[in-house]
CSV table of C-alpha atoms in Angstrom, one decimal:
chain,number,residue,atom,x,y,z
A,1,MET,CA,19.4,-37.3,17.7
A,2,THR,CA,23.2,-37.2,17.3
A,3,VAL,CA,23.2,-40.1,14.9
A,4,ILE,CA,20.3,-38.6,12.8
A,5,ALA,CA,22.1,-35.2,12.6
A,6,SER,CA,25.4,-37.0,11.6
A,7,VAL,CA,23.7,-39.0,8.8
A,8,PHE,CA,21.9,-35.9,7.6
A,9,ALA,CA,25.2,-34.0,7.4
A,10,LEU,CA,26.9,-36.9,5.6
A,11,VAL,CA,24.2,-37.1,3.0
A,12,LEU,CA,24.4,-33.4,2.2
A,13,LEU,CA,28.2,-33.6,2.0
A,14,ILE,CA,28.2,-36.6,-0.3
A,15,THR,CA,25.7,-34.9,-2.7
A,16,SER,CA,27.3,-31.5,-2.4
A,17,GLY,CA,29.5,-31.8,-5.5
A,18,ARG,CA,26.9,-33.2,-7.9
A,19,TYR,CA,25.4,-31.0,-10.7
A,20,GLY,CA,27.0,-27.6,-10.2
A,21,TYR,CA,26.9,-24.1,-8.8
A,22,HIS,CA,23.5,-22.5,-8.3
A,23,ARG,CA,23.3,-19.0,-9.9
A,24,ASP,CA,22.9,-17.5,-6.4
A,25,GLU,CA,26.2,-19.1,-5.3
A,26,MET,CA,28.1,-17.6,-8.1
A,27,TYR,CA,26.5,-14.3,-7.3
A,28,PHE,CA,27.6,-14.6,-3.7
A,29,LEU,CA,31.1,-15.3,-4.9
A,30,ALA,CA,31.0,-12.2,-7.0
A,31,ALA,CA,29.7,-10.1,-4.1
A,32,GLY,CA,32.4,-11.6,-1.9
A,33,ARG,CA,35.0,-10.3,-4.3
A,34,ARG,CA,33.5,-6.8,-3.8
A,35,LEU,CA,33.1,-7.1,0.0
A,36,ASP,CA,31.1,-4.3,1.5
A,37,TRP,CA,29.0,-3.5,4.6
A,38,GLY,CA,25.9,-4.1,2.4
A,39,TYR,CA,24.5,-4.6,-1.0
A,40,PRO,CA,21.3,-3.4,-2.6
A,41,ASP,CA,19.7,-6.8,-2.3
A,42,GLN,CA,21.3,-8.4,0.7
A,43,PRO,CA,23.4,-8.0,3.9
A,44,PRO,CA,27.1,-9.0,3.8
A,45,LEU,CA,27.3,-12.2,5.8
A,46,THR,CA,26.7,-14.8,3.1
A,47,PRO,CA,29.0,-13.1,0.6
A,48,ALA,CA,31.7,-12.9,3.3
A,49,LEU,CA,31.3,-16.6,3.9
A,50,ALA,CA,31.5,-17.3,0.2
A,51,ARG,CA,34.8,-15.3,0.1
A,52,LEU,CA,36.2,-17.2,3.0
A,53,MET,CA,35.4,-20.6,1.5
A,54,ALA,CA,36.8,-19.5,-1.9
A,55,ALA,CA,40.0,-18.5,-0.1
A,56,ILE,CA,40.3,-22.1,1.2
A,57,ASP,CA,39.7,-23.6,-2.2
A,58,PRO,CA,38.3,-21.5,-5.1
A,59,ASP,CA,37.4,-24.5,-7.3
A,60,ALA,CA,35.8,-26.9,-4.8
A,61,LEU,CA,32.0,-26.7,-4.7
A,62,TRP,CA,31.8,-28.9,-1.7
A,63,VAL,CA,34.0,-26.5,0.3
A,64,LEU,CA,31.8,-23.6,-0.6
A,65,ARG,CA,28.8,-25.5,0.7
A,66,LEU,CA,30.3,-26.5,4.1
A,67,PRO,CA,28.8,-23.6,6.0
A,68,ALA,CA,25.3,-24.4,4.6
A,69,ILE,CA,25.7,-28.1,5.6
A,70,ALA,CA,26.7,-27.1,9.1
A,71,ALA,CA,23.8,-24.6,9.4
A,72,ALA,CA,21.2,-27.2,8.2
A,73,THR,CA,22.6,-29.8,10.6
A,74,PHE,CA,22.3,-27.2,13.4
A,75,VAL,CA,18.6,-26.8,12.5
A,76,VAL,CA,18.1,-30.6,12.9
A,77,VAL,CA,19.9,-30.5,16.3
A,78,CYS,CA,17.8,-27.5,17.5
A,79,ALA,CA,14.6,-29.4,16.7
A,80,GLY,CA,15.8,-32.2,19.0
A,81,LEU,CA,16.7,-29.7,21.7
A,82,MET,CA,13.4,-28.0,21.4
A,83,ALA,CA,11.7,-31.3,22.0
A,84,LYS,CA,13.8,-31.8,25.1
A,85,GLU,CA,12.9,-28.3,26.3
A,86,LEU,CA,9.2,-29.2,25.9
A,87,GLY,CA,9.6,-32.2,28.1
A,88,GLY,CA,10.4,-34.9,25.5
A,89,GLY,CA,12.6,-37.8,26.2
A,90,ARG,CA,15.1,-39.6,23.9
A,91,GLY,CA,12.5,-40.9,21.5
A,92,ALA,CA,10.8,-37.5,21.2
A,93,ARG,CA,14.2,-35.8,20.5
A,94,ALA,CA,15.0,-38.4,17.8
A,95,LEU,CA,11.6,-38.0,16.3
A,96,ALA,CA,11.8,-34.2,16.1
A,97,ALA,CA,15.3,-34.3,14.6
A,98,GLY,CA,14.3,-37.0,12.1
A,99,ALA,CA,11.2,-35.1,11.0
A,100,VAL,CA,13.2,-31.9,10.4
A,101,ALA,CA,16.1,-33.8,8.7
A,102,SER,CA,13.5,-35.4,6.3
A,103,ALA,CA,12.0,-32.1,5.3
A,104,ALA,CA,12.2,-30.8,1.8
A,105,LEU,CA,13.0,-27.2,2.8
A,106,VAL,CA,15.8,-28.1,5.2
A,107,GLN,CA,17.4,-30.5,2.7
A,108,THR,CA,17.3,-28.1,-0.3
A,109,ALA,CA,18.5,-25.1,1.8
A,110,GLY,CA,21.4,-27.1,3.3
A,111,HIS,CA,22.5,-28.3,-0.1
A,112,GLN,CA,23.7,-24.9,-1.4
A,113,LEU,CA,25.2,-21.8,0.1
A,114,GLY,CA,22.5,-19.2,0.5
A,115,THR,CA,20.8,-16.9,3.0
A,116,THR,CA,17.8,-19.3,3.6
A,117,VAL,CA,19.7,-21.9,5.5
A,118,PHE,CA,21.3,-19.4,7.8
A,119,ASP,CA,18.0,-17.8,8.3
A,120,LEU,CA,16.5,-21.1,9.4
A,121,ALA,CA,19.4,-21.8,11.7
A,122,ALA,CA,19.1,-18.3,13.4
A,123,TRP,CA,15.4,-18.6,13.8
A,124,SER,CA,15.6,-22.2,15.2
A,125,LEU,CA,18.1,-21.0,17.8
A,126,ILE,CA,15.9,-18.0,18.7
A,127,CYS,CA,12.9,-20.4,19.1
A,128,LEU,CA,14.9,-22.7,21.3
A,129,VAL,CA,16.0,-19.9,23.6
A,130,VAL,CA,12.6,-18.2,23.7
A,131,LEU,CA,11.1,-21.6,24.7
A,132,LYS,CA,13.6,-21.6,27.6
A,133,LEU,CA,12.6,-18.1,28.6
A,134,LEU,CA,8.8,-18.8,28.4
A,135,ARG,CA,9.4,-21.8,30.7
A,136,GLY,CA,11.2,-19.6,33.3
A,137,ALA,CA,14.9,-19.8,32.4
A,138,ASP,CA,17.4,-17.2,33.5
A,139,PRO,CA,16.5,-13.9,31.8
A,140,ARG,CA,20.1,-13.5,30.8
A,141,TRP,CA,19.3,-15.8,27.9
A,142,TRP,CA,17.8,-12.6,26.3
A,143,LEU,CA,21.4,-11.6,25.6
A,144,ALA,CA,21.8,-14.6,23.3
A,145,VAL,CA,18.6,-13.8,21.5
A,146,GLY,CA,19.9,-10.3,20.9
A,147,ALA,CA,23.1,-11.5,19.4
A,148,VAL,CA,21.4,-14.1,17.2
A,149,VAL,CA,18.9,-11.5,15.9
A,150,GLY,CA,21.8,-9.1,15.1
A,151,LEU,CA,23.7,-11.8,13.2
A,152,GLY,CA,20.4,-12.8,11.5
A,153,VAL,CA,19.9,-9.3,10.2
A,154,GLN,CA,23.5,-9.4,8.8
A,155,ASN,CA,22.4,-12.5,6.8
A,156,LYS,CA,18.8,-11.7,5.8
A,157,VAL,CA,16.9,-8.6,7.0
A,158,LEU,CA,13.6,-10.6,6.7
A,159,ILE,CA,14.3,-12.1,10.2
A,160,VAL,CA,12.9,-9.0,11.8
A,161,ILE,CA,9.4,-9.9,10.7
A,162,PRO,CA,9.2,-13.3,12.6
A,163,VAL,CA,11.0,-11.8,15.5
A,164,GLY,CA,8.4,-8.9,15.6
A,165,ALA,CA,5.5,-11.4,15.2
A,166,LEU,CA,6.8,-13.5,18.1
A,167,ALA,CA,7.2,-10.5,20.3
A,168,VAL,CA,3.7,-9.4,19.6
A,169,ALA,CA,2.4,-12.9,20.2
A,170,ILE,CA,4.2,-13.1,23.6
A,171,LEU,CA,2.6,-9.7,24.6
A,172,LEU,CA,-0.8,-11.2,23.8
A,173,THR,CA,-0.3,-14.0,26.3
A,174,GLU,CA,0.1,-14.3,30.1
A,175,ARG,CA,3.9,-14.8,29.6
A,176,ARG,CA,4.4,-11.1,28.6
A,177,LYS,CA,6.2,-10.6,31.9
A,178,VAL,CA,9.3,-12.2,30.4
A,179,PHE,CA,10.0,-8.8,28.8
A,180,ALA,CA,10.1,-7.1,32.3
A,181,THR,CA,13.9,-7.4,32.7
A,182,LYS,CA,16.9,-5.2,31.9
A,183,TYR,CA,18.3,-8.1,29.9
A,184,PHE,CA,15.6,-7.7,27.3
A,185,ALA,CA,16.5,-4.0,26.8
A,186,ALA,CA,20.2,-5.1,26.6
A,187,ALA,CA,19.3,-7.7,24.0
A,188,VAL,CA,17.6,-5.0,21.8
A,189,GLY,CA,20.8,-2.9,22.1
A,190,ILE,CA,23.0,-5.9,21.2
A,191,ALA,CA,20.9,-6.7,18.1
A,192,THR,CA,20.9,-3.1,17.0
A,193,LEU,CA,24.7,-2.8,17.5
A,194,ILE,CA,25.5,-5.9,15.4
A,195,ALA,CA,23.1,-5.0,12.6
A,196,ALA,CA,24.1,-1.3,12.6
A,197,PRO,CA,26.7,-1.4,9.8
A,198,TYR,CA,24.3,-3.0,7.3
A,199,LEU,CA,21.4,-0.7,8.3
A,200,TRP,CA,23.7,2.3,8.0
A,201,TRP,CA,24.8,1.2,4.5
A,202,GLN,CA,21.1,0.8,3.5
A,203,ALA,CA,20.2,4.2,4.9
A,204,ASP,CA,23.2,5.9,3.3
A,205,ASN,CA,22.2,4.4,-0.1
A,206,GLY,CA,18.5,5.1,0.0
A,207,TRP,CA,17.2,1.7,1.2
A,208,PRO,CA,17.6,-0.1,-2.1
A,209,GLN,CA,16.5,-3.4,-0.5
A,210,TRP,CA,13.1,-2.0,0.0
A,211,ALA,CA,12.7,-1.6,-3.7
A,212,LEU,CA,13.8,-5.1,-4.3
A,213,SER,CA,11.3,-6.5,-1.7
A,214,ARG,CA,8.5,-4.7,-3.5
A,215,ALA,CA,9.7,-6.2,-6.8
A,216,ILE,CA,9.7,-9.7,-5.3
A,217,ALA,CA,6.2,-9.2,-3.8
A,218,GLY,CA,5.1,-8.2,-7.2
A,219,GLY,CA,6.2,-11.5,-8.6
A,220,SER,CA,9.5,-10.6,-10.2
A,221,SER,CA,11.4,-13.5,-8.6
A,222,GLY,CA,11.5,-16.9,-10.3
A,223,THR,CA,10.3,-18.4,-7.0
A,224,SER,CA,7.6,-15.9,-6.3
A,225,ASP,CA,4.3,-17.5,-5.2
A,226,SER,CA,0.6,-16.5,-5.8
A,227,PRO,CA,-1.6,-16.4,-2.7
A,228,ILE,CA,-3.1,-19.8,-3.5
A,229,MET,CA,0.3,-21.4,-4.0
A,230,PHE,CA,1.5,-19.8,-0.8
A,231,VAL,CA,-1.2,-21.6,1.1
A,232,LEU,CA,-0.8,-24.9,-0.8
A,233,LEU,CA,3.0,-25.0,-0.5
A,234,GLN,CA,2.7,-24.9,3.3
A,235,PHE,CA,1.7,-28.5,3.0
A,236,GLY,CA,4.8,-29.4,1.0
A,237,LEU,CA,7.6,-27.3,2.6
A,238,PHE,CA,8.4,-30.1,5.1
A,239,GLY,CA,6.7,-32.9,3.2
A,240,PRO,CA,3.0,-33.9,3.1
A,241,LEU,CA,3.6,-36.8,5.5
A,242,LEU,CA,4.7,-34.4,8.2
A,243,VAL,CA,1.5,-32.2,8.0
A,244,PRO,CA,-0.4,-34.2,10.8
A,245,LEU,CA,2.7,-34.0,13.0
A,246,TRP,CA,3.2,-30.2,12.8
A,247,ALA,CA,-0.6,-29.6,13.0
A,248,TYR,CA,-0.6,-31.7,16.2
A,249,GLY,CA,2.3,-29.6,17.5
A,250,LEU,CA,0.4,-26.4,16.7
A,251,TRP,CA,-2.5,-27.7,18.8
A,252,ARG,CA,-0.3,-28.8,21.7
A,253,LEU,CA,1.5,-25.5,21.8
A,254,TRP,CA,-1.8,-23.6,21.8
A,255,ARG,CA,-2.8,-25.6,25.0
A,256,SER,CA,0.5,-25.0,26.7
A,257,PRO,CA,2.3,-22.0,28.3
A,258,CYS,CA,4.1,-21.5,25.0
A,259,ARG,CA,1.0,-20.6,23.0
A,260,ALA,CA,2.9,-17.5,21.7
A,261,PHE,CA,4.3,-19.8,19.0
A,262,PRO,CA,1.0,-20.8,17.3
A,263,LEU,CA,0.0,-17.2,17.7
A,264,ALA,CA,3.1,-16.1,15.9
A,265,TYR,CA,2.6,-18.7,13.2
A,266,GLY,CA,-0.9,-17.3,12.6
A,267,LEU,CA,0.3,-13.7,12.4
A,268,LEU,CA,3.1,-14.6,10.0
A,269,PHE,CA,0.8,-16.6,7.8
A,270,VAL,CA,-1.5,-13.6,7.4
A,271,VAL,CA,1.4,-11.1,7.0
A,272,PHE,CA,3.2,-13.0,4.3
A,273,LEU,CA,0.0,-14.0,2.5
A,274,VAL,CA,-1.1,-10.4,2.3
A,275,ALA,CA,2.3,-8.9,1.5
A,276,GLY,CA,3.0,-11.4,-1.3
A,277,GLY,CA,5.8,-13.2,0.5
A,278,LYS,CA,7.3,-16.5,-0.7
A,279,ALA,CA,6.0,-19.7,0.8
A,280,TYR,CA,9.3,-20.7,2.4
A,281,TYR,CA,9.3,-17.4,4.4
A,282,LEU,CA,7.1,-19.3,6.9
A,283,GLY,CA,9.4,-22.3,7.0
A,284,GLY,CA,11.3,-21.3,10.1
A,285,MET,CA,8.2,-21.9,12.2
A,286,TYR,CA,7.8,-25.6,11.4
A,287,PRO,CA,10.8,-27.0,13.5
A,288,VAL,CA,9.2,-25.8,16.7
A,289,LEU,CA,5.8,-27.1,15.7
A,290,LEU,CA,7.3,-30.5,14.8
A,291,ALA,CA,9.2,-30.6,18.1
A,292,ALA,CA,6.0,-30.0,20.0
A,293,GLY,CA,4.2,-32.6,17.9
A,294,SER,CA,7.0,-35.1,18.4
A,295,VAL,CA,6.8,-34.8,22.2
A,296,GLY,CA,3.1,-35.6,22.2
A,297,LEU,CA,3.4,-38.4,19.6
A,298,ALA,CA,6.3,-40.1,21.5
A,299,ARG,CA,4.0,-40.3,24.6
A,300,VAL,CA,1.2,-41.8,22.5
A,301,LEU,CA,3.6,-44.4,20.9
A,302,GLY,CA,4.9,-45.4,24.3
A,303,ASP,CA,6.9,-48.7,24.2
A,304,SER,CA,5.1,-50.1,21.1
A,305,GLY,CA,7.8,-51.2,18.7
A,306,LYS,CA,5.4,-51.7,15.9
A,307,HIS,CA,4.1,-48.1,16.2
A,308,TRP,CA,7.6,-46.7,16.4
A,309,ALA,CA,8.6,-48.7,13.3
A,310,ALA,CA,5.5,-47.3,11.4
A,311,VAL,CA,6.4,-43.7,12.3
A,312,GLY,CA,10.0,-44.3,11.4
A,313,SER,CA,9.0,-45.7,8.0
A,314,ALA,CA,6.9,-42.6,7.4
A,315,LEU,CA,9.9,-40.3,8.2
A,316,ALA,CA,12.2,-42.4,6.0
A,317,LEU,CA,9.7,-42.2,3.1
A,318,ASN,CA,9.4,-38.4,3.6
A,319,ALA,CA,13.2,-38.1,3.6
A,320,ALA,CA,13.5,-40.2,0.4
A,321,MET,CA,10.9,-38.2,-1.4
A,322,SER,CA,12.5,-34.9,-0.4
A,323,ALA,CA,16.0,-36.2,-1.4
A,324,VAL,CA,14.9,-37.3,-4.9
A,325,LEU,CA,13.1,-34.0,-5.6
A,326,PHE,CA,15.4,-31.5,-3.8
A,327,LEU,CA,18.9,-33.1,-3.7
A,328,PRO,CA,21.0,-33.9,-6.8
A,329,VAL,CA,20.3,-37.6,-6.6
A,330,LEU,CA,19.1,-38.4,-10.2
A,331,PRO,CA,21.7,-38.3,-13.1
A,332,VAL,CA,21.5,-35.1,-15.0
A,333,ALA,CA,20.4,-37.0,-18.2
A,334,GLN,CA,17.3,-38.3,-16.4
A,335,LEU,CA,16.1,-34.9,-15.3
A,336,PRO,CA,14.1,-33.8,-18.4
A,337,ASP,CA,12.0,-37.0,-18.1
A,338,SER,CA,11.5,-36.7,-14.3
A,339,PRO,CA,9.1,-34.6,-12.2
A,340,VAL,CA,12.0,-32.9,-10.5
A,341,LEU,CA,12.2,-29.7,-12.5
A,342,ALA,CA,8.5,-29.2,-12.3
A,343,VAL,CA,8.6,-29.4,-8.5
A,344,ASN,CA,12.1,-28.0,-7.8
A,345,TYR,CA,12.7,-24.8,-9.8
A,346,ASP,CA,16.2,-24.4,-8.5
A,347,ALA,CA,17.5,-27.8,-9.8
A,348,GLY,CA,17.6,-26.3,-13.3
A,349,GLU,CA,19.6,-23.4,-12.0
A,350,THR,CA,22.5,-25.7,-11.1
A,351,ILE,CA,23.0,-27.2,-14.5
A,352,GLY,CA,24.7,-26.2,-17.7
A,353,TRP,CA,26.7,-23.1,-16.6
A,354,PRO,CA,30.1,-24.2,-18.0
A,355,ARG,CA,28.5,-24.8,-21.4
A,356,PHE,CA,26.7,-21.4,-21.1
A,357,VAL,CA,30.1,-19.6,-20.6
A,358,ALA,CA,31.7,-21.6,-23.5
A,359,GLN,CA,29.0,-20.4,-25.8
A,360,VAL,CA,29.4,-16.8,-24.6
A,361,ALA,CA,33.1,-17.0,-25.2
A,362,ALA,CA,32.6,-18.4,-28.7
A,363,ALA,CA,30.2,-15.6,-29.7
A,364,ARG,CA,32.2,-12.7,-28.3
A,365,PRO,CA,34.0,-10.6,-30.8
A,366,PRO,CA,37.7,-9.8,-29.8
A,367,GLY,CA,37.8,-7.0,-27.3
A,368,ALA,CA,34.1,-6.8,-26.7
A,369,ALA,CA,32.7,-6.2,-23.2
A,370,ILE,CA,30.0,-8.5,-21.9
A,371,LEU,CA,26.6,-7.3,-20.7
A,372,THR,CA,24.1,-9.8,-19.2
A,373,ALA,CA,20.4,-9.7,-18.4
A,374,ASN,CA,20.7,-11.1,-14.9
A,375,TYR,CA,23.2,-11.7,-12.1
A,376,GLY,CA,23.2,-15.4,-12.6
A,377,GLU,CA,24.6,-15.1,-16.1
A,378,ALA,CA,27.1,-12.5,-15.0
A,379,GLY,CA,28.2,-14.6,-12.0
A,380,ALA,CA,28.7,-17.6,-14.3
A,381,VAL,CA,30.9,-15.6,-16.6
A,382,GLU,CA,33.0,-14.5,-13.6
A,383,ARG,CA,33.3,-18.0,-12.3
A,384,TYR,CA,34.2,-19.8,-15.5
A,385,GLY,CA,35.3,-17.0,-17.8
A,386,ALA,CA,39.0,-17.0,-16.9
A,387,GLU,CA,39.4,-20.3,-18.9
A,388,TYR,CA,38.5,-18.4,-22.0
A,389,GLY,CA,40.1,-15.1,-21.2
A,390,LEU,CA,36.8,-13.3,-20.7
A,391,PRO,CA,36.7,-9.9,-19.1
A,392,THR,CA,34.7,-9.1,-15.9
A,393,PRO,CA,31.0,-9.0,-17.0
A,394,TYR,CA,28.5,-6.2,-16.5
A,395,SER,CA,24.8,-6.4,-15.7
A,396,GLY,CA,22.0,-4.1,-14.9
A,397,HIS,CA,20.6,-6.6,-12.4
A,398,ASN,CA,20.6,-6.1,-8.6
A,399,ALA,CA,24.1,-5.4,-7.2
A,400,TYR,CA,25.8,-5.7,-10.6
A,401,TRP,CA,24.1,-2.5,-11.6
A,402,TRP,CA,25.7,-0.8,-8.5
A,403,TRP,CA,29.1,-2.1,-9.5
A,404,GLY,CA,29.0,0.0,-12.6
A,405,PRO,CA,28.6,0.1,-16.4
A,406,PRO,CA,31.0,-1.0,-19.2
A,407,PRO,CA,33.7,1.5,-19.9
A,408,ASP,CA,32.7,4.4,-22.0
A,409,ALA,CA,35.5,3.4,-24.4
A,410,ALA,CA,33.7,0.1,-25.2
A,411,THR,CA,32.4,0.4,-28.7
A,412,ALA,CA,31.3,-3.3,-28.9
A,413,VAL,CA,29.4,-5.2,-26.2
A,414,LEU,CA,28.2,-8.8,-26.4
A,415,THR,CA,24.8,-8.8,-24.7
A,416,VAL,CA,23.3,-12.0,-23.1
A,417,GLY,CA,19.6,-12.5,-22.7
A,418,ILE,CA,18.6,-8.8,-23.5
A,419,ASP,CA,15.7,-8.2,-25.9
A,420,ARG,CA,16.7,-6.8,-29.2
A,421,ASN,CA,14.0,-4.1,-29.0
A,422,ARG,CA,15.6,-2.8,-25.9
A,423,LEU,CA,19.0,-2.7,-27.5
A,424,THR,CA,18.0,-0.7,-30.6
A,425,GLY,CA,17.6,2.4,-28.4
A,426,LEU,CA,21.1,1.9,-27.0
A,427,CYS,CA,23.3,1.1,-29.9
A,428,SER,CA,23.5,2.2,-33.5
A,429,VAL,CA,24.1,-1.4,-34.7
A,430,VAL,CA,22.7,-4.6,-33.2
A,431,GLU,CA,24.0,-7.9,-34.7
A,432,PRO,CA,22.6,-11.3,-33.9
A,433,ALA,CA,25.3,-13.6,-32.4
A,434,GLY,CA,23.4,-16.8,-31.6
A,435,VAL,CA,21.0,-18.4,-29.2
A,436,LEU,CA,22.0,-20.2,-26.0
A,437,ASP,CA,21.4,-23.9,-25.6
A,438,ASN,CA,22.3,-25.9,-22.5
A,439,GLY,CA,22.4,-29.1,-24.6
A,440,LEU,CA,20.3,-31.0,-22.1
A,441,GLY,CA,16.8,-30.1,-23.0
A,442,ILE,CA,16.3,-28.6,-19.6
A,443,ASP,CA,14.2,-25.4,-19.6
A,444,ASN,CA,16.0,-23.0,-17.3
A,445,ASP,CA,16.3,-19.3,-17.6
A,446,GLU,CA,19.2,-19.4,-20.1
A,447,GLN,CA,17.8,-21.9,-22.5
A,448,GLY,CA,16.9,-20.1,-25.7
A,449,GLU,CA,18.3,-16.7,-24.6
A,450,PRO,CA,19.5,-14.5,-27.5
A,451,LEU,CA,23.1,-13.2,-27.9
A,452,PHE,CA,23.6,-9.9,-29.7
A,453,VAL,CA,26.6,-7.7,-30.5
A,454,CYS,CA,25.8,-4.1,-29.6
A,455,ARG,CA,28.0,-1.7,-31.5
A,456,GLU,CA,28.5,2.1,-31.4
A,457,PRO,CA,26.4,3.0,-28.3
A,458,VAL,CA,24.3,6.2,-28.9
A,459,ARG,CA,25.8,7.7,-25.7
A,460,PRO,CA,28.6,6.8,-23.3
A,461,TRP,CA,27.7,3.7,-21.3
A,462,SER,CA,27.9,5.7,-18.1
A,463,GLN,CA,24.9,7.8,-19.4
A,464,LEU,CA,23.0,4.8,-20.7
A,465,TRP,CA,23.4,2.9,-17.4
A,466,PRO,CA,20.3,4.2,-15.7
A,467,GLN,CA,18.1,2.8,-18.5
A,468,LEU,CA,19.5,-0.7,-17.9
A,469,ARG,CA,18.8,-1.0,-14.2
A,470,SER,CA,16.7,-3.9,-13.1
A,471,LEU,CA,15.7,-5.1,-9.6
A,472,GLY,CA,14.1,-8.4,-8.6
């Protein structure tokens, strides 16, 4: 298990500097420069980590990604420990760790700094500790659950949904007595205390994240999934070769004292499907299912070297397929002719940003402010704009809208990716300034986006700003 986790971490580290920043990473860096107890679209933990890594080295992408690599490696280790908790020996632990390390979701989440990988790590630790509690461990372990839930909320508030589903599932089983302890009440208090600053910020600002969640459920995000895709993608999140293993684990857990986990899986499947959740929202459940399946499979394999070799080959193949599709393995020039971009939407979001900013700089009239359509474009201008003397950009998207409009004194604004029809109601003069081209033939959100110079706003920007707000 240790060797597998080490190799996994090394692969992520080696590939961490290829391609470039993801739009979300540049957004986290921007949010970290404006550190707060909360933001309209996220809690403060990941922006704070981005700020910390930038303080170590602001120009090293691999440094920025170190926390994500550590968190993903922790998920792999937790899978092995869950197999041990379920009675598995050395082979079962290695099998569980290898299965999770080979998974597409874990590899892609561990490759870049983002909330998903920390959510996976928090949920994996919660599952591990709850397994202990269901199997009769000291009830003081509830205190650890409370602390992890609180920190998880500071990373991504979505974690309260699987936590709630697991609690309901436990109540529906004979193990409900694990709640009959003062330490459970203390755990709730600890979680609430740790999460309180962010929850207070949201309440004080009218719960803006609720509006964002509704926008995502309505399909506004580039990675939003239809109900059919939500179901189908469950077979690909960890790789199709692992489906029999986690399905076997689901069956084994159902027949064990830990049947709360398959119950929680079913509850979450229905909730996310009905609510319009993204497919990967269910991803945190698969490590415990794979751990349970690995324990059973290891017993079936016994001492047969041939059978172990066959299973190991399947895991290696799953890992290789995941790496090619979800890690920056292929040269950038080969991406347009590969299936990578069709499968992995985010790969295109890590390419071409320096060229994008260079084109913005070339199109910008002297003294003009910069207004972008989305946070990725604004984050890129903040990250690379200093080289060209560009000012801090503005955007009506997510937290950038909260950070304010261009100054009222700005009579000329270069707009990026905003439709001309929308600008005609804002400015007296709208001049074309070019079209963006990443030069790689890669169809990402910025390819073909228009540039306009918006002159003589019809009202001060502070009054126009409500019209430019966009969530999702």
